């Protein structure tokens, strides 16, 4: 069997450039020669039908190589997580000027979110968390989709703490959207099981914010109106 080298092809191409090349029966291209033809987009054909079929199979995309390509959905998810992280800081900064204790609660959740970003939040114990549940969100559903306690409307922003309620609601909505983005990014992927534990952490932060919103509206009675789960399925 004769092997056609890159040097041979270069010499022929230098004398007379060509756009197609026939590999005769009994000959094969070296990897370097094949790359030379590929780089110049030169069509390659073979002397027998069997070899032409082999060429077609070689030109098919390699699933393993495709899997190595960056997934745009994961890139989008990273950007969304960075946006939510920035929103945590912005919300905390605005609340510092209005309610220091409330700001501290939000910044505590911000630190928890940062741990999730780094993949360090999967083993968080409930003993390490300040929010242990409330009348409407009991301890057994802390990391589950508990839904919103009530709908935030224009009525609430007219209250004395209306600005604070709106800020917390905006942050909660961003987290809920992020939860669905996580599910979209990992669906069917090889790391699906590894990344789904993020969802319970997001659910916890949403529930904690719901409790803060309820307390900020004033009153000592639980205001939960919606017992259904409408957020993210863990």
mmCIF file with all atom_site columns, C-alpha atoms in Angstrom:
data_model
loop_
_atom_site.group_PDB
_atom_site.id
_atom_site.type_symbol
_atom_site.label_atom_id
_atom_site.label_alt_id
_atom_site.label_comp_id
_atom_site.label_asym_id
_atom_site.label_entity_id
_atom_site.label_seq_id
_atom_site.pdbx_PDB_ins_code
_atom_site.Cartn_x
_atom_site.Cartn_y
_atom_site.Cartn_z
_atom_site.occupancy
_atom_site.B_iso_or_equiv
_atom_site.pdbx_formal_charge
_atom_site.auth_seq_id
_atom_site.auth_comp_id
_atom_site.auth_asym_id
_atom_site.auth_atom_id
_atom_site.pdbx_PDB_model_num
ATOM 1   C CA . UNK A 1 1   ? 0.000   0.000  0.000   1.00 0.00 ? 1   UNK A CA 1
ATOM 2   C CA . UNK A 1 2   ? 1.277   3.430  -0.939  1.00 0.00 ? 2   UNK A CA 1
ATOM 3   C CA . UNK A 1 3   ? 0.991   6.336  1.493   1.00 0.00 ? 3   UNK A CA 1
ATOM 4   C CA . UNK A 1 4   ? 0.587   9.806  0.050   1.00 0.00 ? 4   UNK A CA 1
ATOM 5   C CA . UNK A 1 5   ? 2.433   12.351 2.177   1.00 0.00 ? 5   UNK A CA 1
ATOM 6   C CA . UNK A 1 6   ? 1.848   16.022 2.760   1.00 0.00 ? 6   UNK A CA 1
ATOM 7   C CA . UNK A 1 7   ? 5.133   16.869 1.041   1.00 0.00 ? 7   UNK A CA 1
ATOM 8   C CA . UNK A 1 8   ? 4.029   15.144 -2.157  1.00 0.00 ? 8   UNK A CA 1
ATOM 9   C CA . UNK A 1 9   ? 0.771   17.052 -2.181  1.00 0.00 ? 9   UNK A CA 1
ATOM 10  C CA . UNK A 1 10  ? 2.541   20.339 -1.524  1.00 0.00 ? 10  UNK A CA 1
ATOM 11  C CA . UNK A 1 11  ? 4.866   19.786 -4.473  1.00 0.00 ? 11  UNK A CA 1
ATOM 12  C CA . UNK A 1 12  ? 1.959   18.995 -6.793  1.00 0.00 ? 12  UNK A CA 1
ATOM 13  C CA . UNK A 1 13  ? -0.085  21.922 -5.481  1.00 0.00 ? 13  UNK A CA 1
ATOM 14  C CA . UNK A 1 14  ? 2.859   24.280 -5.939  1.00 0.00 ? 14  UNK A CA 1
ATOM 15  C CA . UNK A 1 15  ? 3.178   23.329 -9.588  1.00 0.00 ? 15  UNK A CA 1
ATOM 16  C CA . UNK A 1 16  ? -0.549  23.554 -10.296 1.00 0.00 ? 16  UNK A CA 1
ATOM 17  C CA . UNK A 1 17  ? -3.199  24.335 -7.638  1.00 0.00 ? 17  UNK A CA 1
ATOM 18  C CA . UNK A 1 18  ? -6.168  21.953 -7.662  1.00 0.00 ? 18  UNK A CA 1
ATOM 19  C CA . UNK A 1 19  ? -9.633  21.870 -6.071  1.00 0.00 ? 19  UNK A CA 1
ATOM 20  C CA . UNK A 1 20  ? -10.193 18.101 -6.066  1.00 0.00 ? 20  UNK A CA 1
ATOM 21  C CA . UNK A 1 21  ? -7.976  15.098 -5.531  1.00 0.00 ? 21  UNK A CA 1
ATOM 22  C CA . UNK A 1 22  ? -8.417  11.423 -6.417  1.00 0.00 ? 22  UNK A CA 1
ATOM 23  C CA . UNK A 1 23  ? -6.807  8.833  -4.153  1.00 0.00 ? 23  UNK A CA 1
ATOM 24  C CA . UNK A 1 24  ? -6.049  5.859  -6.357  1.00 0.00 ? 24  UNK A CA 1
ATOM 25  C CA . UNK A 1 25  ? -6.900  2.302  -5.362  1.00 0.00 ? 25  UNK A CA 1
ATOM 26  C CA . UNK A 1 26  ? -4.202  0.887  -3.099  1.00 0.00 ? 26  UNK A CA 1
ATOM 27  C CA . UNK A 1 27  ? -3.144  4.302  -1.816  1.00 0.00 ? 27  UNK A CA 1
ATOM 28  C CA . UNK A 1 28  ? -3.936  6.096  1.427   1.00 0.00 ? 28  UNK A CA 1
ATOM 29  C CA . UNK A 1 29  ? -3.447  9.600  2.735   1.00 0.00 ? 29  UNK A CA 1
ATOM 30  C CA . UNK A 1 30  ? -1.313  10.224 5.771   1.00 0.00 ? 30  UNK A CA 1
ATOM 31  C CA . UNK A 1 31  ? -3.018  12.277 8.527   1.00 0.00 ? 31  UNK A CA 1
ATOM 32  C CA . UNK A 1 32  ? -0.866  15.269 7.587   1.00 0.00 ? 32  UNK A CA 1
ATOM 33  C CA . UNK A 1 33  ? -1.799  14.943 3.924   1.00 0.00 ? 33  UNK A CA 1
ATOM 34  C CA . UNK A 1 34  ? -5.500  14.708 4.757   1.00 0.00 ? 34  UNK A CA 1
ATOM 35  C CA . UNK A 1 35  ? -5.194  17.827 6.912   1.00 0.00 ? 35  UNK A CA 1
ATOM 36  C CA . UNK A 1 36  ? -3.428  19.634 4.063   1.00 0.00 ? 36  UNK A CA 1
ATOM 37  C CA . UNK A 1 37  ? -6.379  18.936 1.762   1.00 0.00 ? 37  UNK A CA 1
ATOM 38  C CA . UNK A 1 38  ? -8.926  19.834 4.437   1.00 0.00 ? 38  UNK A CA 1
ATOM 39  C CA . UNK A 1 39  ? -7.270  23.169 5.187   1.00 0.00 ? 39  UNK A CA 1
ATOM 40  C CA . UNK A 1 40  ? -7.558  24.135 1.524   1.00 0.00 ? 40  UNK A CA 1
ATOM 41  C CA . UNK A 1 41  ? -11.109 22.781 1.194   1.00 0.00 ? 41  UNK A CA 1
ATOM 42  C CA . UNK A 1 42  ? -10.044 20.367 -1.520  1.00 0.00 ? 42  UNK A CA 1
ATOM 43  C CA . UNK A 1 43  ? -12.602 17.664 -2.296  1.00 0.00 ? 43  UNK A CA 1
ATOM 44  C CA . UNK A 1 44  ? -11.201 14.159 -1.888  1.00 0.00 ? 44  UNK A CA 1
ATOM 45  C CA . UNK A 1 45  ? -12.522 11.082 -3.693  1.00 0.00 ? 45  UNK A CA 1
ATOM 46  C CA . UNK A 1 46  ? -11.327 7.491  -3.709  1.00 0.00 ? 46  UNK A CA 1
ATOM 47  C CA . UNK A 1 47  ? -10.779 4.928  -6.401  1.00 0.00 ? 47  UNK A CA 1
ATOM 48  C CA . UNK A 1 48  ? -13.411 2.448  -5.137  1.00 0.00 ? 48  UNK A CA 1
ATOM 49  C CA . UNK A 1 49  ? -16.983 2.738  -3.896  1.00 0.00 ? 49  UNK A CA 1
ATOM 50  C CA . UNK A 1 50  ? -16.090 1.117  -0.591  1.00 0.00 ? 50  UNK A CA 1
ATOM 51  C CA . UNK A 1 51  ? -13.467 3.740  0.134   1.00 0.00 ? 51  UNK A CA 1
ATOM 52  C CA . UNK A 1 52  ? -15.851 6.539  -0.842  1.00 0.00 ? 52  UNK A CA 1
ATOM 53  C CA . UNK A 1 53  ? -18.303 5.132  1.700   1.00 0.00 ? 53  UNK A CA 1
ATOM 54  C CA . UNK A 1 54  ? -15.524 5.074  4.286   1.00 0.00 ? 54  UNK A CA 1
ATOM 55  C CA . UNK A 1 55  ? -14.785 8.709  3.521   1.00 0.00 ? 55  UNK A CA 1
ATOM 56  C CA . UNK A 1 56  ? -18.423 9.672  4.092   1.00 0.00 ? 56  UNK A CA 1
ATOM 57  C CA . UNK A 1 57  ? -18.421 7.927  7.448   1.00 0.00 ? 57  UNK A CA 1
ATOM 58  C CA . UNK A 1 58  ? -15.229 9.701  8.487   1.00 0.00 ? 58  UNK A CA 1
ATOM 59  C CA . UNK A 1 59  ? -16.760 13.059 7.606   1.00 0.00 ? 59  UNK A CA 1
ATOM 60  C CA . UNK A 1 60  ? -19.732 12.527 9.933   1.00 0.00 ? 60  UNK A CA 1
ATOM 61  C CA . UNK A 1 61  ? -19.612 14.637 13.113  1.00 0.00 ? 61  UNK A CA 1
ATOM 62  C CA . UNK A 1 62  ? -18.079 12.951 16.120  1.00 0.00 ? 62  UNK A CA 1
ATOM 63  C CA . UNK A 1 63  ? -20.588 12.953 19.031  1.00 0.00 ? 63  UNK A CA 1
ATOM 64  C CA . UNK A 1 64  ? -17.766 12.975 21.580  1.00 0.00 ? 64  UNK A CA 1
ATOM 65  C CA . UNK A 1 65  ? -16.189 16.037 19.991  1.00 0.00 ? 65  UNK A CA 1
ATOM 66  C CA . UNK A 1 66  ? -19.568 17.748 19.809  1.00 0.00 ? 66  UNK A CA 1
ATOM 67  C CA . UNK A 1 67  ? -20.077 17.075 23.515  1.00 0.00 ? 67  UNK A CA 1
ATOM 68  C CA . UNK A 1 68  ? -16.797 18.857 24.210  1.00 0.00 ? 68  UNK A CA 1
ATOM 69  C CA . UNK A 1 69  ? -18.023 22.043 22.530  1.00 0.00 ? 69  UNK A CA 1
ATOM 70  C CA . UNK A 1 70  ? -19.227 24.710 24.965  1.00 0.00 ? 70  UNK A CA 1
ATOM 71  C CA . UNK A 1 71  ? -22.995 24.680 25.452  1.00 0.00 ? 71  UNK A CA 1
ATOM 72  C CA . UNK A 1 72  ? -24.462 28.156 24.921  1.00 0.00 ? 72  UNK A CA 1
ATOM 73  C CA . UNK A 1 73  ? -27.176 27.383 27.466  1.00 0.00 ? 73  UNK A CA 1
ATOM 74  C CA . UNK A 1 74  ? -24.609 26.876 30.204  1.00 0.00 ? 74  UNK A CA 1
ATOM 75  C CA . UNK A 1 75  ? -22.882 30.099 29.211  1.00 0.00 ? 75  UNK A CA 1
ATOM 76  C CA . UNK A 1 76  ? -26.217 31.878 29.395  1.00 0.00 ? 76  UNK A CA 1
ATOM 77  C CA . UNK A 1 77  ? -26.863 30.332 32.812  1.00 0.00 ? 77  UNK A CA 1
ATOM 78  C CA . UNK A 1 78  ? -23.520 31.576 34.141  1.00 0.00 ? 78  UNK A CA 1
ATOM 79  C CA . UNK A 1 79  ? -24.385 35.089 32.976  1.00 0.00 ? 79  UNK A CA 1
ATOM 80  C CA . UNK A 1 80  ? -27.814 34.880 34.610  1.00 0.00 ? 80  UNK A CA 1
ATOM 81  C CA . UNK A 1 81  ? -26.269 33.737 37.885  1.00 0.00 ? 81  UNK A CA 1
ATOM 82  C CA . UNK A 1 82  ? -23.869 36.672 37.771  1.00 0.00 ? 82  UNK A CA 1
ATOM 83  C CA . UNK A 1 83  ? -26.810 39.017 37.181  1.00 0.00 ? 83  UNK A CA 1
ATOM 84  C CA . UNK A 1 84  ? -28.689 37.609 40.176  1.00 0.00 ? 84  UNK A CA 1
ATOM 85  C CA . UNK A 1 85  ? -25.546 37.873 42.299  1.00 0.00 ? 85  UNK A CA 1
ATOM 86  C CA . UNK A 1 86  ? -25.255 41.541 41.333  1.00 0.00 ? 86  UNK A CA 1
ATOM 87  C CA . UNK A 1 87  ? -28.954 42.043 42.112  1.00 0.00 ? 87  UNK A CA 1
ATOM 88  C CA . UNK A 1 88  ? -28.403 40.614 45.599  1.00 0.00 ? 88  UNK A CA 1
ATOM 89  C CA . UNK A 1 89  ? -25.679 43.183 46.231  1.00 0.00 ? 89  UNK A CA 1
ATOM 90  C CA . UNK A 1 90  ? -27.722 46.037 44.781  1.00 0.00 ? 90  UNK A CA 1
ATOM 91  C CA . UNK A 1 91  ? -30.763 45.081 46.864  1.00 0.00 ? 91  UNK A CA 1
ATOM 92  C CA . UNK A 1 92  ? -28.650 44.818 50.003  1.00 0.00 ? 92  UNK A CA 1
ATOM 93  C CA . UNK A 1 93  ? -27.072 48.200 49.335  1.00 0.00 ? 93  UNK A CA 1
ATOM 94  C CA . UNK A 1 94  ? -30.453 49.903 48.851  1.00 0.00 ? 94  UNK A CA 1
ATOM 95  C CA . UNK A 1 95  ? -31.889 48.280 51.967  1.00 0.00 ? 95  UNK A CA 1
ATOM 96  C CA . UNK A 1 96  ? -28.931 49.400 54.096  1.00 0.00 ? 96  UNK A CA 1
ATOM 97  C CA . UNK A 1 97  ? -30.218 52.946 53.738  1.00 0.00 ? 97  UNK A CA 1
ATOM 98  C CA . UNK A 1 98  ? -33.724 51.936 54.849  1.00 0.00 ? 98  UNK A CA 1
ATOM 99  C CA . UNK A 1 99  ? -33.636 48.884 57.103  1.00 0.00 ? 99  UNK A CA 1
ATOM 100 C CA . UNK A 1 100 ? -30.292 47.557 58.343  1.00 0.00 ? 100 UNK A CA 1
ATOM 101 C CA . UNK A 1 101 ? -31.704 44.332 59.800  1.00 0.00 ? 101 UNK A CA 1
ATOM 102 C CA . UNK A 1 102 ? -33.536 43.541 56.562  1.00 0.00 ? 102 UNK A CA 1
ATOM 103 C CA . UNK A 1 103 ? -30.385 44.293 54.573  1.00 0.00 ? 103 UNK A CA 1
ATOM 104 C CA . UNK A 1 104 ? -28.420 41.861 56.741  1.00 0.00 ? 104 UNK A CA 1
ATOM 105 C CA . UNK A 1 105 ? -30.938 39.112 55.992  1.00 0.00 ? 105 UNK A CA 1
ATOM 106 C CA . UNK A 1 106 ? -30.617 39.731 52.254  1.00 0.00 ? 106 UNK A CA 1
ATOM 107 C CA . UNK A 1 107 ? -26.813 39.820 52.372  1.00 0.00 ? 107 UNK A CA 1
ATOM 108 C CA . UNK A 1 108 ? -26.840 36.531 54.269  1.00 0.00 ? 108 UNK A CA 1
ATOM 109 C CA . UNK A 1 109 ? -28.823 35.021 51.393  1.00 0.00 ? 109 UNK A CA 1
ATOM 110 C CA . UNK A 1 110 ? -26.339 36.641 49.025  1.00 0.00 ? 110 UNK A CA 1
ATOM 111 C CA . UNK A 1 111 ? -23.506 34.704 50.671  1.00 0.00 ? 111 UNK A CA 1
ATOM 112 C CA . UNK A 1 112 ? -25.500 31.500 50.341  1.00 0.00 ? 112 UNK A CA 1
ATOM 113 C CA . UNK A 1 113 ? -26.054 32.240 46.656  1.00 0.00 ? 113 UNK A CA 1
ATOM 114 C CA . UNK A 1 114 ? -22.320 32.822 46.162  1.00 0.00 ? 114 UNK A CA 1
ATOM 115 C CA . UNK A 1 115 ? -21.678 29.394 47.685  1.00 0.00 ? 115 UNK A CA 1
ATOM 116 C CA . UNK A 1 116 ? -24.129 27.859 45.207  1.00 0.00 ? 116 UNK A CA 1
ATOM 117 C CA . UNK A 1 117 ? -22.314 29.585 42.347  1.00 0.00 ? 117 UNK A CA 1
ATOM 118 C CA . UNK A 1 118 ? -19.053 28.001 43.457  1.00 0.00 ? 118 UNK A CA 1
ATOM 119 C CA . UNK A 1 119 ? -20.681 24.604 43.923  1.00 0.00 ? 119 UNK A CA 1
ATOM 120 C CA . UNK A 1 120 ? -20.240 24.717 47.691  1.00 0.00 ? 120 UNK A CA 1
ATOM 121 C CA . UNK A 1 121 ? -23.890 24.930 48.739  1.00 0.00 ? 121 UNK A CA 1
ATOM 122 C CA . UNK A 1 122 ? -24.964 21.330 48.249  1.00 0.00 ? 122 UNK A CA 1
ATOM 123 C CA . UNK A 1 123 ? -24.099 20.198 51.785  1.00 0.00 ? 123 UNK A CA 1
ATOM 124 C CA . UNK A 1 124 ? -25.593 23.166 53.631  1.00 0.00 ? 124 UNK A CA 1
ATOM 125 C CA . UNK A 1 125 ? -27.266 22.049 56.851  1.00 0.00 ? 125 UNK A CA 1
ATOM 126 C CA . UNK A 1 126 ? -30.493 23.626 58.065  1.00 0.00 ? 126 UNK A CA 1
ATOM 127 C CA . UNK A 1 127 ? -28.700 24.308 61.341  1.00 0.00 ? 127 UNK A CA 1
ATOM 128 C CA . UNK A 1 128 ? -26.428 26.736 59.469  1.00 0.00 ? 128 UNK A CA 1
ATOM 129 C CA . UNK A 1 129 ? -29.356 28.758 58.102  1.00 0.00 ? 129 UNK A CA 1
ATOM 130 C CA . UNK A 1 130 ? -31.106 31.582 59.923  1.00 0.00 ? 130 UNK A CA 1
ATOM 131 C CA . UNK A 1 131 ? -34.486 31.058 58.252  1.00 0.00 ? 131 UNK A CA 1
ATOM 132 C CA . UNK A 1 132 ? -35.994 27.936 59.787  1.00 0.00 ? 132 UNK A CA 1
ATOM 133 C CA . UNK A 1 133 ? -39.501 28.368 58.443  1.00 0.00 ? 133 UNK A CA 1
ATOM 134 C CA . UNK A 1 134 ? -42.608 30.245 59.506  1.00 0.00 ? 134 UNK A CA 1
ATOM 135 C CA . UNK A 1 135 ? -46.331 29.679 59.898  1.00 0.00 ? 135 UNK A CA 1
ATOM 136 C CA . UNK A 1 136 ? -46.954 29.591 56.152  1.00 0.00 ? 136 UNK A CA 1
ATOM 137 C CA . UNK A 1 137 ? -43.690 27.891 55.136  1.00 0.00 ? 137 UNK A CA 1
ATOM 138 C CA . UNK A 1 138 ? -42.975 25.062 57.536  1.00 0.00 ? 138 UNK A CA 1
ATOM 139 C CA . UNK A 1 139 ? -39.578 23.476 58.127  1.00 0.00 ? 139 UNK A CA 1
ATOM 140 C CA . UNK A 1 140 ? -40.406 20.376 56.081  1.00 0.00 ? 140 UNK A CA 1
ATOM 141 C CA . UNK A 1 141 ? -40.783 22.428 52.866  1.00 0.00 ? 141 UNK A CA 1
ATOM 142 C CA . UNK A 1 142 ? -37.860 24.819 53.326  1.00 0.00 ? 142 UNK A CA 1
ATOM 143 C CA . UNK A 1 143 ? -36.091 23.487 50.227  1.00 0.00 ? 143 UNK A CA 1
ATOM 144 C CA . UNK A 1 144 ? -39.216 22.819 48.185  1.00 0.00 ? 144 UNK A CA 1
ATOM 145 C CA . UNK A 1 145 ? -41.382 24.938 45.935  1.00 0.00 ? 145 UNK A CA 1
ATOM 146 C CA . UNK A 1 146 ? -43.763 26.614 48.386  1.00 0.00 ? 146 UNK A CA 1
ATOM 147 C CA . UNK A 1 147 ? -45.083 29.223 45.955  1.00 0.00 ? 147 UNK A CA 1
ATOM 148 C CA . UNK A 1 148 ? -45.737 32.874 46.783  1.00 0.00 ? 148 UNK A CA 1
ATOM 149 C CA . UNK A 1 149 ? -47.571 33.592 50.018  1.00 0.00 ? 149 UNK A CA 1
ATOM 150 C CA . UNK A 1 150 ? -49.598 36.290 48.256  1.00 0.00 ? 150 UNK A CA 1
ATOM 151 C CA . UNK A 1 151 ? -49.461 38.392 45.116  1.00 0.00 ? 151 UNK A CA 1
ATOM 152 C CA . UNK A 1 152 ? -47.538 41.644 45.452  1.00 0.00 ? 152 UNK A CA 1
ATOM 153 C CA . UNK A 1 153 ? -49.588 44.438 43.891  1.00 0.00 ? 153 UNK A CA 1
ATOM 154 C CA . UNK A 1 154 ? -49.653 48.227 43.726  1.00 0.00 ? 154 UNK A CA 1
ATOM 155 C CA . UNK A 1 155 ? -51.435 48.174 47.071  1.00 0.00 ? 155 UNK A CA 1
ATOM 156 C CA . UNK A 1 156 ? -48.296 46.893 48.780  1.00 0.00 ? 156 UNK A CA 1
ATOM 157 C CA . UNK A 1 157 ? -45.982 49.528 47.317  1.00 0.00 ? 157 UNK A CA 1
ATOM 158 C CA . UNK A 1 158 ? -48.177 52.213 48.885  1.00 0.00 ? 158 UNK A CA 1
ATOM 159 C CA . UNK A 1 159 ? -47.456 50.873 52.355  1.00 0.00 ? 159 UNK A CA 1
ATOM 160 C CA . UNK A 1 160 ? -44.869 52.461 54.613  1.00 0.00 ? 160 UNK A CA 1
ATOM 161 C CA . UNK A 1 161 ? -42.358 49.778 53.585  1.00 0.00 ? 161 UNK A CA 1
ATOM 162 C CA . UNK A 1 162 ? -43.542 49.647 49.980  1.00 0.00 ? 162 UNK A CA 1
ATOM 163 C CA . UNK A 1 163 ? -40.080 50.242 48.528  1.00 0.00 ? 163 UNK A CA 1
ATOM 164 C CA . UNK A 1 164 ? -38.588 47.416 50.576  1.00 0.00 ? 164 UNK A CA 1
ATOM 165 C CA . UNK A 1 165 ? -41.384 45.042 49.525  1.00 0.00 ? 165 UNK A CA 1
ATOM 166 C CA . UNK A 1 166 ? -40.817 45.861 45.844  1.00 0.00 ? 166 UNK A CA 1
ATOM 167 C CA . UNK A 1 167 ? -37.059 45.279 46.148  1.00 0.00 ? 167 UNK A CA 1
ATOM 168 C CA . UNK A 1 168 ? -37.533 41.892 47.812  1.00 0.00 ? 168 UNK A CA 1
ATOM 169 C CA . UNK A 1 169 ? -40.183 40.880 45.284  1.00 0.00 ? 169 UNK A CA 1
ATOM 170 C CA . UNK A 1 170 ? -37.889 41.793 42.379  1.00 0.00 ? 170 UNK A CA 1
ATOM 171 C CA . UNK A 1 171 ? -35.102 39.661 43.826  1.00 0.00 ? 171 UNK A CA 1
ATOM 172 C CA . UNK A 1 172 ? -37.457 36.744 44.449  1.00 0.00 ? 172 UNK A CA 1
ATOM 173 C CA . UNK A 1 173 ? -38.745 36.914 40.859  1.00 0.00 ? 173 UNK A CA 1
ATOM 174 C CA . UNK A 1 174 ? -35.179 36.876 39.507  1.00 0.00 ? 174 UNK A CA 1
ATOM 175 C CA . UNK A 1 175 ? -34.396 33.766 41.556  1.00 0.00 ? 175 UNK A CA 1
ATOM 176 C CA . UNK A 1 176 ? -37.509 32.008 40.300  1.00 0.00 ? 176 UNK A CA 1
ATOM 177 C CA . UNK A 1 177 ? -36.558 32.751 36.693  1.00 0.00 ? 177 UNK A CA 1
ATOM 178 C CA . UNK A 1 178 ? -33.041 31.499 37.397  1.00 0.00 ? 178 UNK A CA 1
ATOM 179 C CA . UNK A 1 179 ? -34.427 28.203 38.682  1.00 0.00 ? 179 UNK A CA 1
ATOM 180 C CA . UNK A 1 180 ? -36.075 27.489 35.351  1.00 0.00 ? 180 UNK A CA 1
ATOM 181 C CA . UNK A 1 181 ? -32.876 28.531 33.548  1.00 0.00 ? 181 UNK A CA 1
ATOM 182 C CA . UNK A 1 182 ? -30.966 25.911 35.567  1.00 0.00 ? 182 UNK A CA 1
ATOM 183 C CA . UNK A 1 183 ? -33.417 23.198 34.533  1.00 0.00 ? 183 UNK A CA 1
ATOM 184 C CA . UNK A 1 184 ? -33.186 24.290 30.905  1.00 0.00 ? 184 UNK A CA 1
ATOM 185 C CA . UNK A 1 185 ? -29.387 24.328 30.902  1.00 0.00 ? 185 UNK A CA 1
ATOM 186 C CA . UNK A 1 186 ? -28.896 20.869 32.428  1.00 0.00 ? 186 UNK A CA 1
ATOM 187 C CA . UNK A 1 187 ? -31.804 19.055 30.775  1.00 0.00 ? 187 UNK A CA 1
ATOM 188 C CA . UNK A 1 188 ? -30.533 15.850 29.200  1.00 0.00 ? 188 UNK A CA 1
ATOM 189 C CA . UNK A 1 189 ? -26.907 16.827 29.768  1.00 0.00 ? 189 UNK A CA 1
ATOM 190 C CA . UNK A 1 190 ? -24.207 14.626 31.326  1.00 0.00 ? 190 UNK A CA 1
ATOM 191 C CA . UNK A 1 191 ? -24.051 16.872 34.418  1.00 0.00 ? 191 UNK A CA 1
ATOM 192 C CA . UNK A 1 192 ? -27.800 17.000 34.987  1.00 0.00 ? 192 UNK A CA 1
ATOM 193 C CA . UNK A 1 193 ? -27.695 15.141 38.312  1.00 0.00 ? 193 UNK A CA 1
ATOM 194 C CA . UNK A 1 194 ? -24.687 17.139 39.477  1.00 0.00 ? 194 UNK A CA 1
ATOM 195 C CA . UNK A 1 195 ? -26.303 20.541 38.941  1.00 0.00 ? 195 UNK A CA 1
ATOM 196 C CA . UNK A 1 196 ? -29.894 19.856 39.967  1.00 0.00 ? 196 UNK A CA 1
ATOM 197 C CA . UNK A 1 197 ? -29.011 20.187 43.699  1.00 0.00 ? 197 UNK A CA 1
ATOM 198 C CA . UNK A 1 198 ? -28.835 23.936 42.987  1.00 0.00 ? 198 UNK A CA 1
ATOM 199 C CA . UNK A 1 199 ? -32.641 23.965 42.768  1.00 0.00 ? 199 UNK A CA 1
ATOM 200 C CA . UNK A 1 200 ? -33.306 23.225 46.481  1.00 0.00 ? 200 UNK A CA 1
ATOM 201 C CA . UNK A 1 201 ? -30.967 26.081 47.404  1.00 0.00 ? 201 UNK A CA 1
ATOM 202 C CA . UNK A 1 202 ? -32.825 28.452 45.093  1.00 0.00 ? 202 UNK A CA 1
ATOM 203 C CA . UNK A 1 203 ? -36.146 27.272 46.540  1.00 0.00 ? 203 UNK A CA 1
ATOM 204 C CA . UNK A 1 204 ? -34.846 27.980 50.043  1.00 0.00 ? 204 UNK A CA 1
ATOM 205 C CA . UNK A 1 205 ? -33.872 31.545 49.136  1.00 0.00 ? 205 UNK A CA 1
ATOM 206 C CA . UNK A 1 206 ? -37.237 32.154 47.458  1.00 0.00 ? 206 UNK A CA 1
ATOM 207 C CA . UNK A 1 207 ? -39.053 30.900 50.564  1.00 0.00 ? 207 UNK A CA 1
ATOM 208 C CA . UNK A 1 208 ? -36.881 33.032 52.837  1.00 0.00 ? 208 UNK A CA 1
ATOM 209 C CA . UNK A 1 209 ? -37.641 36.121 50.737  1.00 0.00 ? 209 UNK A CA 1
ATOM 210 C CA . UNK A 1 210 ? -41.362 35.296 50.796  1.00 0.00 ? 210 UNK A CA 1
ATOM 211 C CA . UNK A 1 211 ? -41.234 35.242 54.581  1.00 0.00 ? 211 UNK A CA 1
ATOM 212 C CA . UNK A 1 212 ? -39.354 38.559 54.640  1.00 0.00 ? 212 UNK A CA 1
ATOM 213 C CA . UNK A 1 213 ? -41.936 40.124 52.319  1.00 0.00 ? 213 UNK A CA 1
ATOM 214 C CA . UNK A 1 214 ? -44.727 38.914 54.576  1.00 0.00 ? 214 UNK A CA 1
ATOM 215 C CA . UNK A 1 215 ? -43.068 40.365 57.676  1.00 0.00 ? 215 UNK A CA 1
ATOM 216 C CA . UNK A 1 216 ? -42.279 43.648 55.941  1.00 0.00 ? 216 UNK A CA 1
ATOM 217 C CA . UNK A 1 217 ? -45.934 44.239 55.084  1.00 0.00 ? 217 UNK A CA 1
ATOM 218 C CA . UNK A 1 218 ? -46.610 44.463 58.824  1.00 0.00 ? 218 UNK A CA 1
ATOM 219 C CA . UNK A 1 219 ? -48.905 42.587 61.148  1.00 0.00 ? 219 UNK A CA 1
ATOM 220 C CA . UNK A 1 220 ? -48.370 39.381 63.078  1.00 0.00 ? 220 UNK A CA 1
ATOM 221 C CA . UNK A 1 221 ? -50.800 37.148 61.176  1.00 0.00 ? 221 UNK A CA 1
ATOM 222 C CA . UNK A 1 222 ? -49.567 34.889 58.374  1.00 0.00 ? 222 UNK A CA 1
ATOM 223 C CA . UNK A 1 223 ? -50.776 36.295 55.074  1.00 0.00 ? 223 UNK A CA 1
ATOM 224 C CA . UNK A 1 224 ? -50.333 33.155 52.965  1.00 0.00 ? 224 UNK A CA 1
ATOM 225 C CA . UNK A 1 225 ? -53.181 33.002 50.477  1.00 0.00 ? 225 UNK A CA 1
ATOM 226 C CA . UNK A 1 226 ? -51.829 30.526 47.933  1.00 0.00 ? 226 UNK A CA 1
ATOM 227 C CA . UNK A 1 227 ? -51.155 26.989 49.215  1.00 0.00 ? 227 UNK A CA 1
ATOM 228 C CA . UNK A 1 228 ? -50.300 25.706 45.746  1.00 0.00 ? 228 UNK A CA 1
ATOM 229 C CA . UNK A 1 229 ? -46.756 25.237 44.488  1.00 0.00 ? 229 UNK A CA 1
ATOM 230 C CA . UNK A 1 230 ? -46.166 27.548 41.554  1.00 0.00 ? 230 UNK A CA 1
ATOM 231 C CA . UNK A 1 231 ? -42.413 27.987 41.506  1.00 0.00 ? 231 UNK A CA 1
ATOM 232 C CA . UNK A 1 232 ? -39.702 25.483 40.621  1.00 0.00 ? 232 UNK A CA 1
ATOM 233 C CA . UNK A 1 233 ? -40.107 21.738 40.776  1.00 0.00 ? 233 UNK A CA 1
ATOM 234 C CA . UNK A 1 234 ? -37.100 20.249 42.519  1.00 0.00 ? 234 UNK A CA 1
#
